[in-house]
Coordinates of C-alpha atoms in Angstrom, one line a residue:
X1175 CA -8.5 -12.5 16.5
X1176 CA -6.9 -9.7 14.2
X1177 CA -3.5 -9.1 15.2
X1178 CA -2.3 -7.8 11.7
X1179 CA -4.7 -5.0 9.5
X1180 CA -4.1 -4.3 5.9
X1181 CA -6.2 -1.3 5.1
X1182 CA -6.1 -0.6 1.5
X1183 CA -6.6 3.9 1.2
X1184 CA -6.3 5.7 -1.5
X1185 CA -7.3 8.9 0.0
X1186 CA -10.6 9.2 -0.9
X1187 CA -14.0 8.6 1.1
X1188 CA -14.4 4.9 0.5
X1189 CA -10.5 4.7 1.7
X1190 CA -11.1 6.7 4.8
X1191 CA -14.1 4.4 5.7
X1192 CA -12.3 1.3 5.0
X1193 CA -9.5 3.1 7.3
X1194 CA -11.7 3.4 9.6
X1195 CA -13.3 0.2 9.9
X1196 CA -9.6 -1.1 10.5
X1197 CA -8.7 1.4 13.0
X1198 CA -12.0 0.3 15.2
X1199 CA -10.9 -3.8 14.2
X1200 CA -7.9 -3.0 15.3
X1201 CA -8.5 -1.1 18.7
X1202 CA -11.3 -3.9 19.6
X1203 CA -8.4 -6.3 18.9
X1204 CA -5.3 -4.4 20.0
X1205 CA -4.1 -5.4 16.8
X1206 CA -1.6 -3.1 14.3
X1207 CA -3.0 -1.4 11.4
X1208 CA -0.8 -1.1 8.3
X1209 CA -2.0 1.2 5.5
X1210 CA -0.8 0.2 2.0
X1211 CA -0.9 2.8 -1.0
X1212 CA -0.1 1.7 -4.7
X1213 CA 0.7 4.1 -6.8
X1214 CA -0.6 2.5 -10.1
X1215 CA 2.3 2.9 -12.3
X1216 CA 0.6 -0.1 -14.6
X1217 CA -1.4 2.5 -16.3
X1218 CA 1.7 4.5 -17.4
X1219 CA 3.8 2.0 -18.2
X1220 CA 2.9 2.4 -22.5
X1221 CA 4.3 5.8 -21.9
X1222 CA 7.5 6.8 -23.3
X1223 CA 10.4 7.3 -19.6
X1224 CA 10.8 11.0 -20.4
X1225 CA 10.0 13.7 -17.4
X1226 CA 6.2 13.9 -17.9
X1227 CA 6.3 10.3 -16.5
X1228 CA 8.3 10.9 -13.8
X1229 CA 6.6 14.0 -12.6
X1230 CA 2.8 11.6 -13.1
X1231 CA 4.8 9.2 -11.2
X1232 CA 6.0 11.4 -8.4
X1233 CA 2.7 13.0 -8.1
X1234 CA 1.0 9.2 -7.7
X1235 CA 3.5 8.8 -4.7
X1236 CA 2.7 12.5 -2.9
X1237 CA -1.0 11.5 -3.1
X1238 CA 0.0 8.0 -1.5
X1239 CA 2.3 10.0 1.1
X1240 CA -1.0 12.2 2.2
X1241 CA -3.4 9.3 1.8
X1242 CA -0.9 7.6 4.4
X1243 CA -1.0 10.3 6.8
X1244 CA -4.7 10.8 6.8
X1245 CA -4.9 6.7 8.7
X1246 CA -2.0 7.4 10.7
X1247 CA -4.1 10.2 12.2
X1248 CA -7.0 8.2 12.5
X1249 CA -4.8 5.4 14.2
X1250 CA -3.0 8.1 16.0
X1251 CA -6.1 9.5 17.5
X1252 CA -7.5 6.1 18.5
X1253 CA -4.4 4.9 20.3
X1254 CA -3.5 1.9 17.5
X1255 CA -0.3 0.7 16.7
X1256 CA -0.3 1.7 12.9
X1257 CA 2.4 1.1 10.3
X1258 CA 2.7 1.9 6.2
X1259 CA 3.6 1.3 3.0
X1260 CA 3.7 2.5 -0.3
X1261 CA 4.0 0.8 -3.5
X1262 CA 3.8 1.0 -7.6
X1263 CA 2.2 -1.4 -9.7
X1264 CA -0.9 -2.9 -10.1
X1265 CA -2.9 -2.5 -7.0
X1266 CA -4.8 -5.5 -6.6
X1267 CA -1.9 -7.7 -7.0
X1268 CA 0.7 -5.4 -4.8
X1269 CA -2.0 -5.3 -2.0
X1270 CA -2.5 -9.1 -1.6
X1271 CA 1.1 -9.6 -2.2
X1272 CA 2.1 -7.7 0.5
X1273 CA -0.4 -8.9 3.1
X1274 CA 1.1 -12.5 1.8
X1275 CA 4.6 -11.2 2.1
X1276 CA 4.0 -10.0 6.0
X1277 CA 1.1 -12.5 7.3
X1278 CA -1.5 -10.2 7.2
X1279 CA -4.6 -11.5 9.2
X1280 CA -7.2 -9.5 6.9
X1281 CA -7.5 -6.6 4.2
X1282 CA -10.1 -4.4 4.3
X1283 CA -10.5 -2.5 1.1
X1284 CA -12.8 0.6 0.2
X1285 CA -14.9 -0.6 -2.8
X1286 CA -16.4 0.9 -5.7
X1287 CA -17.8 -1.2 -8.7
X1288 CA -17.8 -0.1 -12.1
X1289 CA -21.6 1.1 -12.1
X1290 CA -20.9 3.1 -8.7
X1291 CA -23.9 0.5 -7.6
X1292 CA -22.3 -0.8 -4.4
X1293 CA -19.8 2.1 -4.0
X1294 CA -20.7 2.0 0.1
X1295 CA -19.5 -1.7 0.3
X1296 CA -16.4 -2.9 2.1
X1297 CA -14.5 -5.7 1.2
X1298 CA -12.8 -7.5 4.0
X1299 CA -10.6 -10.5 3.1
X1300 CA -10.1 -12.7 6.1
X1301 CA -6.4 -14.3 5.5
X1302 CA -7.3 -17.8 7.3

């Protein structure tokens, strides 16, 4: 089944349900869930490297830090293996190229579209 869960969080409801949806995949399976953050740096890169952008920076990687600790909890609490990782760049591309990187068996991502129309979905990205 799923022996390896990517669970894309961001901290923020849609993220905690797609957490949890991989914490329950993963207790079912007896499978490791691995939260990923990424810190989207993409959208500062235009800026001038001065100390606003590091502070904007370092404040993207605190939320990923607590956004982090909020699955391990859940994972914690449900007796799953769990594991983490924070990144910068462009999430979309950092998440996929992560799960590549470590044979992720499927990504489950909190989604919201640009209308806020299907902002309940999951989207769940079976590897094979």
């Amino acid at each position: 089944m799923f022996e390896k869960i990517l669970v894309a969080t961001d901290g923020s409801e849609h993220g905690n349900r797609a957490a949890k949806v991989g914490i329950e995949l993963g207790k079912i399976s007896k499978g490791t869930v691995t939260a990923i953050y990424v810190a989207d740096t993409n959208r500062t890169s235009h800026l001038p490297d001065d100390m606003l952008l590091f502070s904007i920076r370092e404040l993207l990687l605190k939320e990923g830090k607590e956004a982090i600790k909020q699955v391990e909890k859940l994972a914690k609490d449900a007796g799953v293996n769990f594991g983490s990782n924070v990144a910068e760049g462009n999430p979309g591309s950092e998440i996929i190229s992560y799960a590549e990187k470590t044979g992720m068996d499927i990504i489950i991502i909190g989604s919201v579209d640009a209308q806020a129309l299907i902002s309940s979905s999951l989207v769940v990205w079976p590897r094979k």
